[in-house]
XYZ file of C-alpha atoms in Angstrom:
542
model
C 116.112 337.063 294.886
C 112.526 337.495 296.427
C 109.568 336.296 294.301
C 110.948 334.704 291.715
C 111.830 331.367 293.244
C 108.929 329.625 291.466
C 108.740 326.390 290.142
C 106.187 323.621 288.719
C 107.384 321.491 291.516
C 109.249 321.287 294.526
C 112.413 320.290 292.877
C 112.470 323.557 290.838
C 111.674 325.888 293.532
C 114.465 324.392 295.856
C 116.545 324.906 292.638
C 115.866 328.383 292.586
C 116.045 329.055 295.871
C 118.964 327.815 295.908
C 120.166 329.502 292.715
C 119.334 333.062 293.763
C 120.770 332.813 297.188
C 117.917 332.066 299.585
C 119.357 328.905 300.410
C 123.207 328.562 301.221
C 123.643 325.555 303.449
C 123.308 321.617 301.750
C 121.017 320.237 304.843
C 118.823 323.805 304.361
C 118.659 322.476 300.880
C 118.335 318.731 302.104
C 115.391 319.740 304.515
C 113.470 321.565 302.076
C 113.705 319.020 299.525
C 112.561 316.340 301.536
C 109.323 318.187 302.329
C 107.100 318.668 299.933
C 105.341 322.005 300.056
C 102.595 320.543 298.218
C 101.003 318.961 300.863
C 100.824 322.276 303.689
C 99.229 324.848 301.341
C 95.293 325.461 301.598
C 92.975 323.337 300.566
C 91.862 324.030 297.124
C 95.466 325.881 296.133
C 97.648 323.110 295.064
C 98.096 324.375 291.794
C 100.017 327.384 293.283
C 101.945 325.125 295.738
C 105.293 325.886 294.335
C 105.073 329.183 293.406
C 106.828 332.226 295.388
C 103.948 334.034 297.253
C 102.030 333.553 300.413
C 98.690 331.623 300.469
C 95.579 331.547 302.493
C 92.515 330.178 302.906
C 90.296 331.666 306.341
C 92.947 331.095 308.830
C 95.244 328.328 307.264
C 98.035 330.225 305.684
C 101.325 329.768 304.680
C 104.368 332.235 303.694
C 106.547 332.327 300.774
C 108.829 329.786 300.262
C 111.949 332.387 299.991
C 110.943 333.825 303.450
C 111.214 330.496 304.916
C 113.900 329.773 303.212
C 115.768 333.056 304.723
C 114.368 331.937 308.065
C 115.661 328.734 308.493
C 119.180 330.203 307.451
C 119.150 332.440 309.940
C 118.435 330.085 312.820
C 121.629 327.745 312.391
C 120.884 324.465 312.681
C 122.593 321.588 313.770
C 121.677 318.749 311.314
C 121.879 315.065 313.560
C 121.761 317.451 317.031
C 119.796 317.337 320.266
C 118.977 320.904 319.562
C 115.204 321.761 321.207
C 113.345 324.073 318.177
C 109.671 326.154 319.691
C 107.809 327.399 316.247
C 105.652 330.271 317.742
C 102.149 330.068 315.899
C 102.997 327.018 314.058
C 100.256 327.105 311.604
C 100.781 324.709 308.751
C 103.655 322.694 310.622
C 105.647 323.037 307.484
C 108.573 324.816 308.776
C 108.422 322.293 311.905
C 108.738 319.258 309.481
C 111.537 321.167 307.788
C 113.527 321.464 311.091
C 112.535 318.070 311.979
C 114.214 316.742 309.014
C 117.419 318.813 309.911
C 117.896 318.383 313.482
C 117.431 314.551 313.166
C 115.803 312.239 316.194
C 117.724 313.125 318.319
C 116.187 316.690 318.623
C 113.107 318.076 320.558
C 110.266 319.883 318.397
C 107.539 321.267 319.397
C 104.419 323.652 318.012
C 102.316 326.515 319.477
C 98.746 326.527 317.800
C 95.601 328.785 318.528
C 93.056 328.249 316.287
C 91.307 324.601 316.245
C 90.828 324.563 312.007
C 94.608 325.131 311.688
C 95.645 322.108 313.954
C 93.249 319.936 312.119
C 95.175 321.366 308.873
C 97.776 320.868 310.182
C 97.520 316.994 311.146
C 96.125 316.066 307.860
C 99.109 317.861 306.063
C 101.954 315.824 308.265
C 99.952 312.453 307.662
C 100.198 313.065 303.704
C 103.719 314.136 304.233
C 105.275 311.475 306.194
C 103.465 308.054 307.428
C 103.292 308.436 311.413
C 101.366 307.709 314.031
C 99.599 310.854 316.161
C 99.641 310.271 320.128
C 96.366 312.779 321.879
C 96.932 313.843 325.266
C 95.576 316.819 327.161
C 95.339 318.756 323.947
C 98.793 318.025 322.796
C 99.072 315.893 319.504
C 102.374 314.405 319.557
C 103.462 312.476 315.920
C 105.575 309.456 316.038
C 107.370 308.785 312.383
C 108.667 305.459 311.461
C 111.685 306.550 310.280
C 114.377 308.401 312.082
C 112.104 311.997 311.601
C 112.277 313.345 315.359
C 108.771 313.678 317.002
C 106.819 316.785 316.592
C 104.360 317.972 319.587
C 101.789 320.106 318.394
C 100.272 321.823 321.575
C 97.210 323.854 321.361
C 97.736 327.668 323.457
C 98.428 331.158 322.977
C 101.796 331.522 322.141
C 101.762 334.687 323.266
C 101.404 333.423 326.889
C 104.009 330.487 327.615
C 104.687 330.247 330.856
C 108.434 330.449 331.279
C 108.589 329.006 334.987
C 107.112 325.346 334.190
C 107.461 322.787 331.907
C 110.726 323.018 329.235
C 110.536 326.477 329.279
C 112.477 326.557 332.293
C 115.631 325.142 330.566
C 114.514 327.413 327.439
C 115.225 326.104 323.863
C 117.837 326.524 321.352
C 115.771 327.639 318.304
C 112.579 329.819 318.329
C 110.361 330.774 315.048
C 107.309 333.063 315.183
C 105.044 332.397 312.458
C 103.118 335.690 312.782
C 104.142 339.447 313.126
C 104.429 340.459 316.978
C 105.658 344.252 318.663
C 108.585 344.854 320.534
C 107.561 344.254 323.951
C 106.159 340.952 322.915
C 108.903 340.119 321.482
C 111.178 340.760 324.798
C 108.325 338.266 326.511
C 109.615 335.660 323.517
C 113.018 336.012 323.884
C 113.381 335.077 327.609
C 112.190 331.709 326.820
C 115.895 331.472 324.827
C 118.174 329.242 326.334
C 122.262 331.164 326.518
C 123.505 331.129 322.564
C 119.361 330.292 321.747
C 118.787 332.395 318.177
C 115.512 333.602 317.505
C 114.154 334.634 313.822
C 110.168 336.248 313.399
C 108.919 339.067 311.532
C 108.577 341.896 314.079
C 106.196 344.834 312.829
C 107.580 345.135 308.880
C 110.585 343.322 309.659
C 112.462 340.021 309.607
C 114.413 339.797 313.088
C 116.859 337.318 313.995
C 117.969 337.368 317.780
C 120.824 335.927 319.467
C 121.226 335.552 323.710
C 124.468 335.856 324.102
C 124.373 335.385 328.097
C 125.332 337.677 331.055
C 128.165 339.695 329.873
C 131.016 341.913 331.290
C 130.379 345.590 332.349
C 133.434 346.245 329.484
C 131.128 345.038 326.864
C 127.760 346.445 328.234
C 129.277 349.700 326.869
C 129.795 348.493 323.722
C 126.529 346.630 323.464
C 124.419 349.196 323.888
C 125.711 351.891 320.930
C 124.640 348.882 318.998
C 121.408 349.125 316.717
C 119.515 346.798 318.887
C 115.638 346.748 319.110
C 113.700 348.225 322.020
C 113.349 346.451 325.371
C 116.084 343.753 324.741
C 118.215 343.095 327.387
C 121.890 343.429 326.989
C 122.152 339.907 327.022
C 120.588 339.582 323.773
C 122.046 341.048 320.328
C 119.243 341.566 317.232
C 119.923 341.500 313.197
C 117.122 343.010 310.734
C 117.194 340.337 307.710
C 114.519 341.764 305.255
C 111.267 343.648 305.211
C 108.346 341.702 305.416
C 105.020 342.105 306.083
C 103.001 339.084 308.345
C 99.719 338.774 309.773
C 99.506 339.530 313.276
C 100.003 336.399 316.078
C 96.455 336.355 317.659
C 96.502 337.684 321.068
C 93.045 336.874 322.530
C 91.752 334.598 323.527
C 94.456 334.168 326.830
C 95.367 330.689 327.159
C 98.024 330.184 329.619
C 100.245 327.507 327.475
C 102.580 325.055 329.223
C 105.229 323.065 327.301
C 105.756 319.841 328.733
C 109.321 318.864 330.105
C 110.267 315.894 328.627
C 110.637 312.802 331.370
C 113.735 310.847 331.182
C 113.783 307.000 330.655
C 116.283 304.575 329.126
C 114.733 303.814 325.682
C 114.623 307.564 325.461
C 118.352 308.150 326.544
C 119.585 308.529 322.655
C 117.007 311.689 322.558
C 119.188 313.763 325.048
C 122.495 315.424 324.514
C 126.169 314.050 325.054
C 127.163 315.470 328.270
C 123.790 314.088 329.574
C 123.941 310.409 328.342
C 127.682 310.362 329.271
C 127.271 311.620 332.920
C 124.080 308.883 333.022
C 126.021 305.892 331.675
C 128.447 306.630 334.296
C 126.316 306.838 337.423
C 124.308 303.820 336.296
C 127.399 301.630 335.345
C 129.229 302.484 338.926
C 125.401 301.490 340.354
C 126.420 298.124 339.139
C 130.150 298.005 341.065
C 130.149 295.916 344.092
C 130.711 298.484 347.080
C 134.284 297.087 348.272
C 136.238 296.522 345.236
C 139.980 294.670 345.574
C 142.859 296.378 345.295
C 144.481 296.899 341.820
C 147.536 294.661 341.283
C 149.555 297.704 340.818
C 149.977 300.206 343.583
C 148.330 304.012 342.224
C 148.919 306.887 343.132
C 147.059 308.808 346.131
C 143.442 309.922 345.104
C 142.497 306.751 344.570
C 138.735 306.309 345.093
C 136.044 303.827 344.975
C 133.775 304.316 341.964
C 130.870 302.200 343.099
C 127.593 303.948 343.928
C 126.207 304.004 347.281
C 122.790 304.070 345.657
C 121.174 301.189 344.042
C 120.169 301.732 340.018
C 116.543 301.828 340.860
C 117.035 305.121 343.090
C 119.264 306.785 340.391
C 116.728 305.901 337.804
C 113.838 308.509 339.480
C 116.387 310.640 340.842
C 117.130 311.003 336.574
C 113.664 311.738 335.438
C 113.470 314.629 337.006
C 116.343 316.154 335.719
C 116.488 317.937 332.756
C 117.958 317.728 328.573
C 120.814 319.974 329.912
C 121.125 319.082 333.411
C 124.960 318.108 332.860
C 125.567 320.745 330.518
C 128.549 322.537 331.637
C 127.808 326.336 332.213
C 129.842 328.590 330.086
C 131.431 331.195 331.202
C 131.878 334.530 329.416
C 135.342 333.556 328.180
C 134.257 330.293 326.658
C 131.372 331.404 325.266
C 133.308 334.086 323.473
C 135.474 331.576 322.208
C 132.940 329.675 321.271
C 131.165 332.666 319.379
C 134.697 333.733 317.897
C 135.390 330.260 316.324
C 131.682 330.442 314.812
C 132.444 334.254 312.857
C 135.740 332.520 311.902
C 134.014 329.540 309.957
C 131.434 331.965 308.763
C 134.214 334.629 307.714
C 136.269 331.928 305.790
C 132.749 330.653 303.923
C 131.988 334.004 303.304
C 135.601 334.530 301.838
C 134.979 331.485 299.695
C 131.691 332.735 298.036
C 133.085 336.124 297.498
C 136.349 334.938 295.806
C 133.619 332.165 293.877
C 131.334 335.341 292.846
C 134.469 336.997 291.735
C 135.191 334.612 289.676
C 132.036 333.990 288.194
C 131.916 337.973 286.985
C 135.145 337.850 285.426
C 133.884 335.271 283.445
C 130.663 336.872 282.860
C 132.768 339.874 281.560
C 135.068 337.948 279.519
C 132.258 336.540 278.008
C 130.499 339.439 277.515
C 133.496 341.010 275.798
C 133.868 338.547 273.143
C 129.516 338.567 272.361
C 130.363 342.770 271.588
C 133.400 341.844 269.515
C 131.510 339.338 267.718
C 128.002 341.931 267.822
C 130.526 344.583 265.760
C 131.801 342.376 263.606
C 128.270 341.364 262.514
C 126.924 344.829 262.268
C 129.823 346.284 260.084
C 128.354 343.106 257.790
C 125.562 344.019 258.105
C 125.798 347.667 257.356
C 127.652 346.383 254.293
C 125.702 344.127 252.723
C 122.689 346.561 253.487
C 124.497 349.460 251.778
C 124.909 346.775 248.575
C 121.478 345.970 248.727
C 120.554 349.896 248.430
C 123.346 350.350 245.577
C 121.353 347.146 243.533
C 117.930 348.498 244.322
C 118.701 352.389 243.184
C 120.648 350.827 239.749
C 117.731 348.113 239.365
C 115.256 351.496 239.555
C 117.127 353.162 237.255
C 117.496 350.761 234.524
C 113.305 350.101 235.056
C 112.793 353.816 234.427
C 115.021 353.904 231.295
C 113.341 350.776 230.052
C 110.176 351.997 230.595
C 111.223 355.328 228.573
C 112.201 353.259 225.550
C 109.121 351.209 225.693
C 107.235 354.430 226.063
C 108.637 355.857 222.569
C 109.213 352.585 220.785
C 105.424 352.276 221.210
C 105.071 356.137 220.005
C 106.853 355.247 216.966
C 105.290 351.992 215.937
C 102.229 353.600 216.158
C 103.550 356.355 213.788
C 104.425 353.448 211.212
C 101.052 351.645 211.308
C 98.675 354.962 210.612
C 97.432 354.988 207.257
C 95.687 358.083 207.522
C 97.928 360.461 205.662
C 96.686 363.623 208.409
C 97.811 361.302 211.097
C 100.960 360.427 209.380
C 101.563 364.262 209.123
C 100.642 364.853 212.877
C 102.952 361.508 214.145
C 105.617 362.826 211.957
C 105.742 366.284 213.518
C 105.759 364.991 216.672
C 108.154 362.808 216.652
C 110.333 365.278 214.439
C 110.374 367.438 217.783
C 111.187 364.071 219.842
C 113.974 363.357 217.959
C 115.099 367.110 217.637
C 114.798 367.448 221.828
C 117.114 363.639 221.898
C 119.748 365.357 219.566
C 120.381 368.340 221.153
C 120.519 366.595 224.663
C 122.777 363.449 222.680
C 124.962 366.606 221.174
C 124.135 365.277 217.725
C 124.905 367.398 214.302
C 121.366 370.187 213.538
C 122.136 369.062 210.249
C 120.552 366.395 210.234
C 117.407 367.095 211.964
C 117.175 369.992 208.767
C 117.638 367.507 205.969
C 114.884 364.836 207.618
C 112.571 368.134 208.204
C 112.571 368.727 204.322
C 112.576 365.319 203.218
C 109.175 365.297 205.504
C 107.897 368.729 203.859
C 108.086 367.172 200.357
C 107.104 363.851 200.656
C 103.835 366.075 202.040
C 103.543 367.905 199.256
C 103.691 364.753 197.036
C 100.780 363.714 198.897
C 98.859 367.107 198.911
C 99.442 367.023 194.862
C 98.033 363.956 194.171
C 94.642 364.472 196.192
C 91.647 365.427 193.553
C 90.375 368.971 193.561
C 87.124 367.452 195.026
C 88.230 366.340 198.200
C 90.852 369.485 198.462
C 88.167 371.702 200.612
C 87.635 368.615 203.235
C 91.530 368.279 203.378
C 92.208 371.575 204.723
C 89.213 371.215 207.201
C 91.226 368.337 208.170
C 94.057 369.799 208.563
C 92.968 372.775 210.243
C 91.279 369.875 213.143
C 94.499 368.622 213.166
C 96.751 371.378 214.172
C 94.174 371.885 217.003
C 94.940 368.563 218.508
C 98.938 368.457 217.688
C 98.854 371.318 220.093
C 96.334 369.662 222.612
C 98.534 366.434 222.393
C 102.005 367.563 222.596
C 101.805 367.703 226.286
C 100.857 364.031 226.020
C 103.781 362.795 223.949
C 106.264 364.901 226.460
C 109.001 363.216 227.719
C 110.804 364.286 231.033
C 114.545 365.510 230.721
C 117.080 362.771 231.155
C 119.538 363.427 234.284
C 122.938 364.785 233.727
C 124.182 362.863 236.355
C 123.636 359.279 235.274
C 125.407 359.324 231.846
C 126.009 355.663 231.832
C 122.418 355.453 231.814
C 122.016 357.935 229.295
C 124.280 356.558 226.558
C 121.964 353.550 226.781
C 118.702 355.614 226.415
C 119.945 357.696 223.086
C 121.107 354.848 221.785
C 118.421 352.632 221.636
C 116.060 355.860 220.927
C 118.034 356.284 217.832
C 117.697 353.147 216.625
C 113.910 353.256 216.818
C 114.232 356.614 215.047
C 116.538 355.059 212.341
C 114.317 351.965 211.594
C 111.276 354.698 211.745
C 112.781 356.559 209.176
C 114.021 353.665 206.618
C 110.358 352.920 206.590
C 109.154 356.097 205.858
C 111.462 356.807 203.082
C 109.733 354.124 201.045
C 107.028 355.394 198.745
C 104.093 354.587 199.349
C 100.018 355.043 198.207
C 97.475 356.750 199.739
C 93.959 356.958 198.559
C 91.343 358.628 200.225
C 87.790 360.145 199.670
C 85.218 361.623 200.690
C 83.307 359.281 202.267
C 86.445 357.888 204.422
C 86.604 361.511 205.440
């Protein structure tokens, strides 16, 4: 899942966050799509915008795309909500846009920054993002969009050091991200500025914490909450989840800036920006401001408890006594069994969705394994081919061998005996003659072929030599043995020349064909030498 949701834009990498799991929800998926993560990364790395690691550059930096991905997740939001969302060490404001996107106008968002460079970054990032207008006051840049994008307030403090008795921390917010690693007991400081059922997510040491304040709750439960695996100095009120490991650069501690979020002031043209309950119990009070203070009697009698709904107040007084009243100043306060409820019918929808991708994933593997079971049928079906027409291939290649052998062996002594036929030299003719006598005699008894005949061609050899040895001159009779003598001394140097290897007993298909064709050469050898013919030789050819 981690690391390898990168892409050459942001289209892939939502794709693949969304492919290996990061991403679950369709307005997670909506809010990352609609901003780009091209224009938050450090100057000089767009080329690596989409890719799954962490960049930085001095003190801009900005996390993987799969942690934020996780992050967001965890937090729950509301899409089209008046949820208020605090991002700790806001850095790049990417994750701020994100939400922004989500939660819709009617929302609250606002920033914690340090460090001057990053809030510069930071404003040059939103205005390629998103055209807006940026409001400066008192060191809080607020960014006005012209579309329906709620307003993000980027305030300049240690977020480390929010005061939690002025400003909108007193109401708290519903959403908190830390952008940087904090300890435990700074993380207990963070948490109190959660509102009741406020969920916080931020690496904490080596680890990716999501908290949830789940209110004052009954000594019954106290017991129960704390054998839970909760982190160190948490309240009971609050409940903590360990998503991942991670590993985060520290949230800057020094230098001490004592950071104030303001309250937001309520007005009419603002009154869409604040939840139900409050513009409901508002419309109200300003509509019976309006009634005349005696009204007539209805035409039909009511029953008792009827009252008079006009205000005593004129509208101008209950406009200032609004603004300075709070986003959840008509919020009913739950109880512990409502909230319970309220918690219970949450696990349900999350049970039931988690039902659905489990029976989805199920479904998905039996496919998978269907699928893989017909690629291995089909993978041993080709191999047995392929082991048979391999073992073919090695039965052609051994016979092809064989028959190249016994050709060459026929070659060998069809060569032998045309060179036999072509010597005129009568010494020669003696020597060839000999030799191939003991050939042919070695071919017949490994053919099985009659002796008989190798004795009647021996004799017919011996007197056609001493026809020859007659009709020499007493002159040249003295160089003749000479020659001979030289002669037998090379038919014995040479007959390990003309040797031919032993013919396997084994291949006697291949045999036939070698005697066979050896005897023919013999035959037409020996038609040739039973014709007479003249010799004449002297001295000087000597």
């Amino acid at each position: 899942m981690a690391w390898r949701s990168s892409g050459t834009n942001n289209t892939e990498m939502v794709d693949k966050l969304k492919r290996f799991g990061v991403i679950t929800s369709d307005h997670v998926e909506e809010g990352f799509r609609e901003v780009d993560r091209k224009f938050f990364v450090p100057r000089g790395n767009e080329s690596m915008a989409h890719s799954d690691q962490p960049l930085k550059e001095g003190n801009v930096h900005i996390s993987a795309p799969h942690i934020y991905g996780s992050a967001i997740q965890a937090l729950d939001l509301v899409p089209n909500s008046s949820i208020s969302f605090l991002n700790v060490g806001s850095g790049t404001g990417y994750i701020s846009c994100i939400a922004a996107e989500i939660l819709g106008p009617n929302s609250l968002n606002y920033g914690v920054e340090l460090h001057d460079d990053v809030i510069e970054h930071c404003k040059a990032s939103i205005d390629k993002w998103k055209t807006n207008t940026v409001e400066e006051r008192d060191g809080i840049s607020t960014f006005h969009f012209m579309d329906s994008t709620a307003d993000i307030q980027i305030i300049k403090g240690n977020g480390l050091n929010i005061l939690k008795t002025k400003g909108e921390s007193v109401v708290g917010f519903d959403r908190i991200y830390i952008g940087a690693a904090v300890d435990k007991e700074d993380l207990a400081n963070i948490t109190k500025l959660l509102s009741p059922g406020g969920i916080l997510v931020g690496p904490v040491d080596d680890e990716l914490v999501k908290v949830v304040r789940v209110g004052n709750i009954s000594f019954e439960l106290e017991d129960d909450q704390a054998e839970d695996d909760n982190l160190p100095g948490l309240d009971e009120e609050f409940t903590s989840q360990i998503l991942s490991g991670v590993r985060f650069a520290p949230l800057a501690m020094s230098p001490v800036v004592n950071t104030i979020i303001p309250a937001k002031v309520w007005n009419p043209l603002i009154q869409c920006g604040y939840p139900t309950e409050f513009q409901r119990a508002s419309m109200q009070l300003l509509m019976c401001s309006n009634s005349e203070i005696i009204q007539p009697l209805p035409p039909v009698p009511i029953q008792e408890g009827r009252f008079n709904a006009a205000a005593m107040l004129p509208k101008s007084i209950w406009l200032e006594i609004l603004s300075y009243t709070h986003r959840k100043w008509f919020v009913p306060e739950q109880n512990e069994t409502d909230y319970l409820k309220r918690r219970l019918r949450e696990e349900k929808a999350k049970t039931a969705k988690a039902e659905k991708a489990r029976r989805e994933a199920e479904e998905r593997c039996l496919a998978a394994e269907r699928e893989r079971a017909v690629y291995r049928l089909l993978s041993r079906r080709w191999q047995a081919r392929l082991n048979l027409l391999l073992s073919q291939q090695d039965r052609q290649d051994e016979n092809a061998r064989q028959q190249d052998e016994a050709a060459e062996e026929v070659s060998d002594l069809l060569d032998l005996a045309g060179g036999a036929q072509n010597n005129d030299n009568a010494a020669v003719r003696f020597e060839n003659r000999s030799t191939l006598s003991g050939l042919r005699a070695m071919l017949q008894q490994l053919s099985g072929d009659d002796a008989l005949n190798e004795d009647d061609d021996s004799e017919e050899e011996e007197a056609d030599v001493d026809n020859m040895e007659e009709d020499d001159t007493g002159e040249n009779q003295d160089h003749d043995d000479d020659l001979l003598d030289f002669l037998e001394d090379e038919n014995e140097s040479d007959a390990d020349e003309f040797f031919v290897p032993a013919v396997e007993e084994d291949s006697d298909e291949n045999d036939s064909v070698v005697m066979e064709d050896v005897d023919d050469a013999l035959a037409k050898g020996q038609r040739a030498a039973d014709q007479p013919r003249t010799v004449s030789m002297s001295s000087d050819d000597l």
